JSON list of C-alpha atoms in Angstrom, two decimals:
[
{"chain": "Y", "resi": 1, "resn": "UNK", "atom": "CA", "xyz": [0.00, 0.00, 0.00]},
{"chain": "Y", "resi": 2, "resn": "UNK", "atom": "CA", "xyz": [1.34, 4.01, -1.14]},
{"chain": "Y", "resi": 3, "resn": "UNK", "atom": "CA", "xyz": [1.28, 5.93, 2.32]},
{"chain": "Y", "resi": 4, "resn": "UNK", "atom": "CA", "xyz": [0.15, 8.77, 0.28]},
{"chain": "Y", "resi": 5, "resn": "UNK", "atom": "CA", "xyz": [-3.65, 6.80, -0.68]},
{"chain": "Y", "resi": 6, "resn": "UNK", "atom": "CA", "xyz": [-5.87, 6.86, 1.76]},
{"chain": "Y", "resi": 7, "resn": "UNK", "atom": "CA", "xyz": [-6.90, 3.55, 3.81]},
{"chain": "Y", "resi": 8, "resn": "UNK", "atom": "CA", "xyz": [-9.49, 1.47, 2.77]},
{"chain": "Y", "resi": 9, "resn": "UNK", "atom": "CA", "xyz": [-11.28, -0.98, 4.61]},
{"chain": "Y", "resi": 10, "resn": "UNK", "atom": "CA", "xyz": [-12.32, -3.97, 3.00]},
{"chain": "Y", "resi": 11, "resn": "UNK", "atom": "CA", "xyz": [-14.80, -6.10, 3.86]},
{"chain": "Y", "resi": 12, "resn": "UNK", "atom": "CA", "xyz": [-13.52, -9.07, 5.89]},
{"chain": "Y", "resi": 13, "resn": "UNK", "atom": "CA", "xyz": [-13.02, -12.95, 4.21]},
{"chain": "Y", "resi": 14, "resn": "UNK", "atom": "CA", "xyz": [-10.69, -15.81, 5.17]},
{"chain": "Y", "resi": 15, "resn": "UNK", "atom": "CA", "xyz": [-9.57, -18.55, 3.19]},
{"chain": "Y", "resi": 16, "resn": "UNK", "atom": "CA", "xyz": [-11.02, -21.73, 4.10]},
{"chain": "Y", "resi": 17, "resn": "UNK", "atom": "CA", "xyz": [-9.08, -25.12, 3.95]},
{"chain": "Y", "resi": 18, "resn": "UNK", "atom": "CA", "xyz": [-10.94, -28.46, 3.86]},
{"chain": "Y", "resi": 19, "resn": "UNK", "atom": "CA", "xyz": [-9.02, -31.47, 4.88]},
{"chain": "Y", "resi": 20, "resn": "UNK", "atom": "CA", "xyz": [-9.51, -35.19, 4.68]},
{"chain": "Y", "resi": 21, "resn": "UNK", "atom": "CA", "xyz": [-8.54, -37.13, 7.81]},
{"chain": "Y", "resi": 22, "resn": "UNK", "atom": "CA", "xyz": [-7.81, -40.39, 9.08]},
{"chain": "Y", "resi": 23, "resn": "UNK", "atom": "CA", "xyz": [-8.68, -39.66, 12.27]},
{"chain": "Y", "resi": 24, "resn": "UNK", "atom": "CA", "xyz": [-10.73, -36.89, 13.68]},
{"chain": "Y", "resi": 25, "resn": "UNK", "atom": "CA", "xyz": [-9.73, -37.34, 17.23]},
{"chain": "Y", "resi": 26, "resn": "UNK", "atom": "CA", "xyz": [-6.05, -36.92, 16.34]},
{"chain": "Y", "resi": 27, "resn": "UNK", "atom": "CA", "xyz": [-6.85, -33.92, 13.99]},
{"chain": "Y", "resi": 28, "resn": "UNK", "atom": "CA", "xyz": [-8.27, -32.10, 16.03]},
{"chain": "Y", "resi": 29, "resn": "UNK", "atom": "CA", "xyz": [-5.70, -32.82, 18.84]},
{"chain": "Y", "resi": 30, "resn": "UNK", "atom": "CA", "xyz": [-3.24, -31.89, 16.91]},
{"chain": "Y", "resi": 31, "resn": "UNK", "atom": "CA", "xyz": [-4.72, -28.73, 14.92]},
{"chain": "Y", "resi": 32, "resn": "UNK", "atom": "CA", "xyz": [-5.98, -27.27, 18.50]},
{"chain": "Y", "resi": 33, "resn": "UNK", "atom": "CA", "xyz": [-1.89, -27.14, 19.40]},
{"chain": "Y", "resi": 34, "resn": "UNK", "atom": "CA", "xyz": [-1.25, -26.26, 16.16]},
{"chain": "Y", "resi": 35, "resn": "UNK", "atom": "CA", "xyz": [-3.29, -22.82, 16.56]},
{"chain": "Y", "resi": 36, "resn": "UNK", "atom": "CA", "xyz": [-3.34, -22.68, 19.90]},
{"chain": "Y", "resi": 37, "resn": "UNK", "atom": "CA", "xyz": [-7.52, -23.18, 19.57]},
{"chain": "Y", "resi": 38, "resn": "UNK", "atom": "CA", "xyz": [-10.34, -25.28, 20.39]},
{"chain": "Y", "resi": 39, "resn": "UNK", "atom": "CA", "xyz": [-13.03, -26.36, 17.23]},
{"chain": "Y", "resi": 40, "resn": "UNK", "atom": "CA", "xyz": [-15.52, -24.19, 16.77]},
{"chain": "Y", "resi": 41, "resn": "UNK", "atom": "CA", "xyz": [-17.87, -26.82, 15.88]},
{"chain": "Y", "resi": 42, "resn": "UNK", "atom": "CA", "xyz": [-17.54, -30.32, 16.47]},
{"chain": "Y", "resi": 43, "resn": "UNK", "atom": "CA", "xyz": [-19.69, -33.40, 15.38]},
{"chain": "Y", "resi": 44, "resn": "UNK", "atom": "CA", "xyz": [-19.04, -37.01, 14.65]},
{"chain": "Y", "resi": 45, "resn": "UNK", "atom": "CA", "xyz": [-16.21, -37.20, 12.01]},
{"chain": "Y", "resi": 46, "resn": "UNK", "atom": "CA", "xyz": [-16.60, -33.49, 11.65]},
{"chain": "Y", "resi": 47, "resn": "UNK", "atom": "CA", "xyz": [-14.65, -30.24, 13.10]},
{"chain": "Y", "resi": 48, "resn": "UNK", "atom": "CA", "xyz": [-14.38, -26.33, 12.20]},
{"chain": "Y", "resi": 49, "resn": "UNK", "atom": "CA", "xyz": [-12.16, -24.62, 13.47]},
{"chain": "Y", "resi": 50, "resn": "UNK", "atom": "CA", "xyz": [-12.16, -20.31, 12.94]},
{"chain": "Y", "resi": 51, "resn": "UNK", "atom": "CA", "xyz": [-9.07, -19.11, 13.59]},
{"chain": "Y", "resi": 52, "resn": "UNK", "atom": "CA", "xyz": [-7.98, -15.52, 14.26]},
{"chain": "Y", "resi": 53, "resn": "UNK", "atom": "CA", "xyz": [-4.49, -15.62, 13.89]},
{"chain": "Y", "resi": 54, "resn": "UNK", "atom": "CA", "xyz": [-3.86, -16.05, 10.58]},
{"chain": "Y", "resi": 55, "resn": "UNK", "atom": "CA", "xyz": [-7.24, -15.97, 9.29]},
{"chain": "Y", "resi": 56, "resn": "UNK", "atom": "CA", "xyz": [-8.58, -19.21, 8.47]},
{"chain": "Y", "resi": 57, "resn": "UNK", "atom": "CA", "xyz": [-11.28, -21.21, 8.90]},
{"chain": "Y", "resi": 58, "resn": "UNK", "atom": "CA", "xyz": [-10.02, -24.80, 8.84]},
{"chain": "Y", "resi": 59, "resn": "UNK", "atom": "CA", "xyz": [-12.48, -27.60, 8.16]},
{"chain": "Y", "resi": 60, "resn": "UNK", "atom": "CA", "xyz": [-11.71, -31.39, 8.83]},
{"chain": "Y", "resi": 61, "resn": "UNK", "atom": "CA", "xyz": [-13.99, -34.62, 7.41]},
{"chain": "Y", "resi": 62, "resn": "UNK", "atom": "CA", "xyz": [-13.31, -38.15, 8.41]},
{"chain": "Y", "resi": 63, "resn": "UNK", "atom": "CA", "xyz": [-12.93, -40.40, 5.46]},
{"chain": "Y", "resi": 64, "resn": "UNK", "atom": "CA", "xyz": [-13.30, -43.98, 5.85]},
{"chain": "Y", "resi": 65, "resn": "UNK", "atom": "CA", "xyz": [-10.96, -46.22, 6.75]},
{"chain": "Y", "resi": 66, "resn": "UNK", "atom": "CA", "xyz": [-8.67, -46.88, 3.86]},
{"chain": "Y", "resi": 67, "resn": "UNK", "atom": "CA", "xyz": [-9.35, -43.75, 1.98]},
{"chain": "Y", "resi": 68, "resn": "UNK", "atom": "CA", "xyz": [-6.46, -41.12, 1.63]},
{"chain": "Y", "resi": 69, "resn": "UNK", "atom": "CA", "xyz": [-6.34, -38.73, 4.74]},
{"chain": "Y", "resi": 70, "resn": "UNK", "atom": "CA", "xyz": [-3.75, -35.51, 4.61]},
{"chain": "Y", "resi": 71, "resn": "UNK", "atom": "CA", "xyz": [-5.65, -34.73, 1.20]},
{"chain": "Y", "resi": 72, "resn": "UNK", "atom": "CA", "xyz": [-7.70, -31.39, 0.33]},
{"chain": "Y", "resi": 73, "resn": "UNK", "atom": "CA", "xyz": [-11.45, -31.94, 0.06]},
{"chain": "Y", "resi": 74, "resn": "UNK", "atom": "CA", "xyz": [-11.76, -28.06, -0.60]},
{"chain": "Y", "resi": 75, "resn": "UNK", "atom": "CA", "xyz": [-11.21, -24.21, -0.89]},
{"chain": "Y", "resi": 76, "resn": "UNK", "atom": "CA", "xyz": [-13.39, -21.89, -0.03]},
{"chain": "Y", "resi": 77, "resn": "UNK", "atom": "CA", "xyz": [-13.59, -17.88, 1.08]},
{"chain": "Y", "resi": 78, "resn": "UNK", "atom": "CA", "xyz": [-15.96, -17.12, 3.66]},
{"chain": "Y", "resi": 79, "resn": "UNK", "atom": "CA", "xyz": [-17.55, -14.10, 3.76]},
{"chain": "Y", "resi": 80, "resn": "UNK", "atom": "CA", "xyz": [-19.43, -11.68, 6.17]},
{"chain": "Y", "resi": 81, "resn": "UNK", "atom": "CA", "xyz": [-22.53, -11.11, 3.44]},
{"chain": "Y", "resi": 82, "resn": "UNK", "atom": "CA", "xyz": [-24.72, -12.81, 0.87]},
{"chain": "Y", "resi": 83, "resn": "UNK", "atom": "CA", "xyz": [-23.90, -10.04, -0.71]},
{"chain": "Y", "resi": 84, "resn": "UNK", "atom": "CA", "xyz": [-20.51, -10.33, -1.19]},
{"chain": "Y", "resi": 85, "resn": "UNK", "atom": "CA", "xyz": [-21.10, -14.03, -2.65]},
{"chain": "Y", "resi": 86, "resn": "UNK", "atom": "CA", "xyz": [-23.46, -12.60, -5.35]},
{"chain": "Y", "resi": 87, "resn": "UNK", "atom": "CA", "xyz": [-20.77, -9.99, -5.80]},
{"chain": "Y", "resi": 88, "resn": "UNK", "atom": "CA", "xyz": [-18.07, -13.06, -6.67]},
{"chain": "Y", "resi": 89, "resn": "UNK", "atom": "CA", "xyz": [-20.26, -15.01, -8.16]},
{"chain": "Y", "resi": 90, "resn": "UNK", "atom": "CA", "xyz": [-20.81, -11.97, -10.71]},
{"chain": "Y", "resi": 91, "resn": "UNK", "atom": "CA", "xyz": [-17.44, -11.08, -10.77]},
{"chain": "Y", "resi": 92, "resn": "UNK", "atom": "CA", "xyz": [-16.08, -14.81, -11.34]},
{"chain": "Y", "resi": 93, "resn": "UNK", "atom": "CA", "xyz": [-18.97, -15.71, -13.87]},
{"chain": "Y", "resi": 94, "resn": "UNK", "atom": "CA", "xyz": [-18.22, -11.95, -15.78]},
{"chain": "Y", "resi": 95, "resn": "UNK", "atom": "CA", "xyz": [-14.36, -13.23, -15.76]},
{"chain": "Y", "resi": 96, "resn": "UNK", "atom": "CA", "xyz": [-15.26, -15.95, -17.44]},
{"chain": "Y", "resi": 97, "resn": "UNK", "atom": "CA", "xyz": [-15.41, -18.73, -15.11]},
{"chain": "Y", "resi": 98, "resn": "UNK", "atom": "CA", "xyz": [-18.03, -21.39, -14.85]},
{"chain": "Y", "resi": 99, "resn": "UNK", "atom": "CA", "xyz": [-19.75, -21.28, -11.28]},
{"chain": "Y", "resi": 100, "resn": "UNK", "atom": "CA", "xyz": [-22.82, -23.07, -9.81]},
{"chain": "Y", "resi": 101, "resn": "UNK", "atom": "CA", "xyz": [-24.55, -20.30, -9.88]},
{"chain": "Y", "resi": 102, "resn": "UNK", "atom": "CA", "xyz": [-26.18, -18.82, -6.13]},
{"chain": "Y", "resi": 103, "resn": "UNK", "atom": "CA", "xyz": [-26.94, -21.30, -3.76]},
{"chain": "Y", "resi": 104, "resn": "UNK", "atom": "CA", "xyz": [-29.22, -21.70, -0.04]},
{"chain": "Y", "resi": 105, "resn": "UNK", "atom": "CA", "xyz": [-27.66, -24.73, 1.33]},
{"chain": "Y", "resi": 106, "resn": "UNK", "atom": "CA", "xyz": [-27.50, -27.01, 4.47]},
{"chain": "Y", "resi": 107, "resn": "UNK", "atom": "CA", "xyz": [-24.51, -28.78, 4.41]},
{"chain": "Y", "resi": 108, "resn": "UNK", "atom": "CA", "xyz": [-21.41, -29.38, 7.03]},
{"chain": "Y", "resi": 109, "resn": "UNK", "atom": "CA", "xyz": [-23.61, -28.67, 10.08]},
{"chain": "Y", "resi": 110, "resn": "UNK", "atom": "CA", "xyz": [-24.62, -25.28, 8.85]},
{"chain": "Y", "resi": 111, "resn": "UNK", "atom": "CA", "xyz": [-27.15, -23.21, 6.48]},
{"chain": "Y", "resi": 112, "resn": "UNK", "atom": "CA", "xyz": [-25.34, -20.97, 3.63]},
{"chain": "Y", "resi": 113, "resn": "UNK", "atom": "CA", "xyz": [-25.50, -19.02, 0.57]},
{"chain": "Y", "resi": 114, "resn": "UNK", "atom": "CA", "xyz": [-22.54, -19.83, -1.47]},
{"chain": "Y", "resi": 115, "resn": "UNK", "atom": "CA", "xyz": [-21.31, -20.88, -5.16]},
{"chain": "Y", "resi": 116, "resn": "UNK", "atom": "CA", "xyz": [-18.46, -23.11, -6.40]},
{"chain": "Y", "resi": 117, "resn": "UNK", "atom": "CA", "xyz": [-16.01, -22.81, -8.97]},
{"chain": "Y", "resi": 118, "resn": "UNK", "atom": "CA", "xyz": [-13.76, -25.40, -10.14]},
{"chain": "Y", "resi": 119, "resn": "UNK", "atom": "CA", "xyz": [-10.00, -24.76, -11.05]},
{"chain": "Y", "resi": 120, "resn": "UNK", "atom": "CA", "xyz": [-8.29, -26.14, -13.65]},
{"chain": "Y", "resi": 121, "resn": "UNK", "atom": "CA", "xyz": [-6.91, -28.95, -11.95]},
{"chain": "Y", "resi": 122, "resn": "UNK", "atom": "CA", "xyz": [-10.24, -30.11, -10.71]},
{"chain": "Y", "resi": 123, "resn": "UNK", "atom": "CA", "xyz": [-9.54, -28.08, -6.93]},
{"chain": "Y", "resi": 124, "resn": "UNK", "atom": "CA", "xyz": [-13.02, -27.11, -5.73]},
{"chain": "Y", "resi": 125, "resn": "UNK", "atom": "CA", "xyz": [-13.26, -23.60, -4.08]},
{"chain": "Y", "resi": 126, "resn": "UNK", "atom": "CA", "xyz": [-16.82, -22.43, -2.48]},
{"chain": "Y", "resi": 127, "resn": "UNK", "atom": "CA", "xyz": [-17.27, -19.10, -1.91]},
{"chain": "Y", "resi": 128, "resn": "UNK", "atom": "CA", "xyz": [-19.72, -18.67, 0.51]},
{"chain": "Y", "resi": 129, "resn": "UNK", "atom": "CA", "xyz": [-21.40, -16.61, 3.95]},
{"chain": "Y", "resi": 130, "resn": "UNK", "atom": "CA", "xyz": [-22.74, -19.01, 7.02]},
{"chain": "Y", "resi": 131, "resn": "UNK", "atom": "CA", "xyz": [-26.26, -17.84, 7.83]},
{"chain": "Y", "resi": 132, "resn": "UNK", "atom": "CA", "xyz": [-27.10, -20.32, 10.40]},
{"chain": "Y", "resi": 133, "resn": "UNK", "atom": "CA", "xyz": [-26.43, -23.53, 12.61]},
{"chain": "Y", "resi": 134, "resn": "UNK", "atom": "CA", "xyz": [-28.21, -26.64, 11.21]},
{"chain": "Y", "resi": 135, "resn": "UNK", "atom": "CA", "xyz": [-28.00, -30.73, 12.55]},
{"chain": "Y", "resi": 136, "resn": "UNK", "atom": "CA", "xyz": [-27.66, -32.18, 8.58]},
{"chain": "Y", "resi": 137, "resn": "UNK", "atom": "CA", "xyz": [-23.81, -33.01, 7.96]},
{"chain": "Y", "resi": 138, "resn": "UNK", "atom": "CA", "xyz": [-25.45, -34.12, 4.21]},
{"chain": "Y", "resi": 139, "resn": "UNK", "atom": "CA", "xyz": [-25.52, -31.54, 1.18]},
{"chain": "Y", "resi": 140, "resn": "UNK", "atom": "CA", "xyz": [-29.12, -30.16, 0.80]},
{"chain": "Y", "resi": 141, "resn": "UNK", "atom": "CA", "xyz": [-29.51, -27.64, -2.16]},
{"chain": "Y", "resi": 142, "resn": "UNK", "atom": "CA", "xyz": [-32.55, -25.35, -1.16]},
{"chain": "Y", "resi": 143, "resn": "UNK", "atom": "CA", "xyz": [-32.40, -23.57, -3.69]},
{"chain": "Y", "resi": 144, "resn": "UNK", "atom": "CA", "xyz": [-31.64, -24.80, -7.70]},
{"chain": "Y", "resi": 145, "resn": "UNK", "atom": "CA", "xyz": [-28.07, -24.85, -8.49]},
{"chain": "Y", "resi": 146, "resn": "UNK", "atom": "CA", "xyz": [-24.64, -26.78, -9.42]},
{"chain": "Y", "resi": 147, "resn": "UNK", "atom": "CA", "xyz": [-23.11, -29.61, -6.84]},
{"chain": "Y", "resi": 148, "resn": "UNK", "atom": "CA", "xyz": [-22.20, -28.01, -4.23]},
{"chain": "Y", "resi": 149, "resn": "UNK", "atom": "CA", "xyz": [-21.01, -28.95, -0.38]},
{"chain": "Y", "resi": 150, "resn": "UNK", "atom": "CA", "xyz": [-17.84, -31.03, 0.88]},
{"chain": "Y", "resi": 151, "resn": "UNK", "atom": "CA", "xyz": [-18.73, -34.40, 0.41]}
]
């Protein structure tokens, strides 16, 4: 930033990372050291954790025994407004990226608006605002739309 412009506040995101692990029990141990904070959220073979310091929302799923754990499941920005999804859904779909498209979901323990763009080497990123607390781990599009959630 020039010290000669004038500060601008922006509107306040941080990056979410999705994880795939082997064991949540042990994730979360560890990640809770890690940041030096408890989950935000946890639920059978589920855990969010919002961090303040840096910025992050970290997400971890359980996979089943066997499957690959250390591995990304997603991407995502989260966001303060619905507005400022429909504002990067706009912008991303006006650059010339295919999105889903404005979504009301329940999915990962909560209700959101979001949308989803892929990259090009198949990394999903959701950019999305929670609006609410739900019990449904399960993806449930309420309104129409592309695939969406972190299964």
């Amino acid at each position: 930033m020039n010290v000669d412009e004038p500060y601008q506040e922006e509107p306040v995101s941080r990056v979410q990372l999705a994880l795939n692990v082997s064991d949540i029990d042990e994730a979360v141990a560890f990640y809770a050291k890690l940041f030096a904070t408890e989950p935000l959220k946890r639920k059978p073979g589920y855990a969010n954790f919002a961090i303040a310091d840096p910025p992050l929302k970290l997400v971890l799923f359980e996979v089943a025994a066997g499957a690959l754990g250390g591995t990304i499941n997603h991407l995502g920005v989260e966001t303060d407004s619905a507005a400022e999804v429909e504002a990067a859904e706009a912008r991303l779909a006006d650059d010339g990226l295919e999105t889903t498209g404005i979504d009301d979901t329940i999915c990962c323990y909560a209700s959101k608006v979001e949308t989803w763009v892929t990259d090009p080497d198949g990394a999903r990123w959701e950019w999305y605002v929670k609006t609410g607390d739900t019990e449904q781990m399960a993806n449930e599009v309420v309104t129409a739309g592309g695939p969406a959630c972190c299964g």
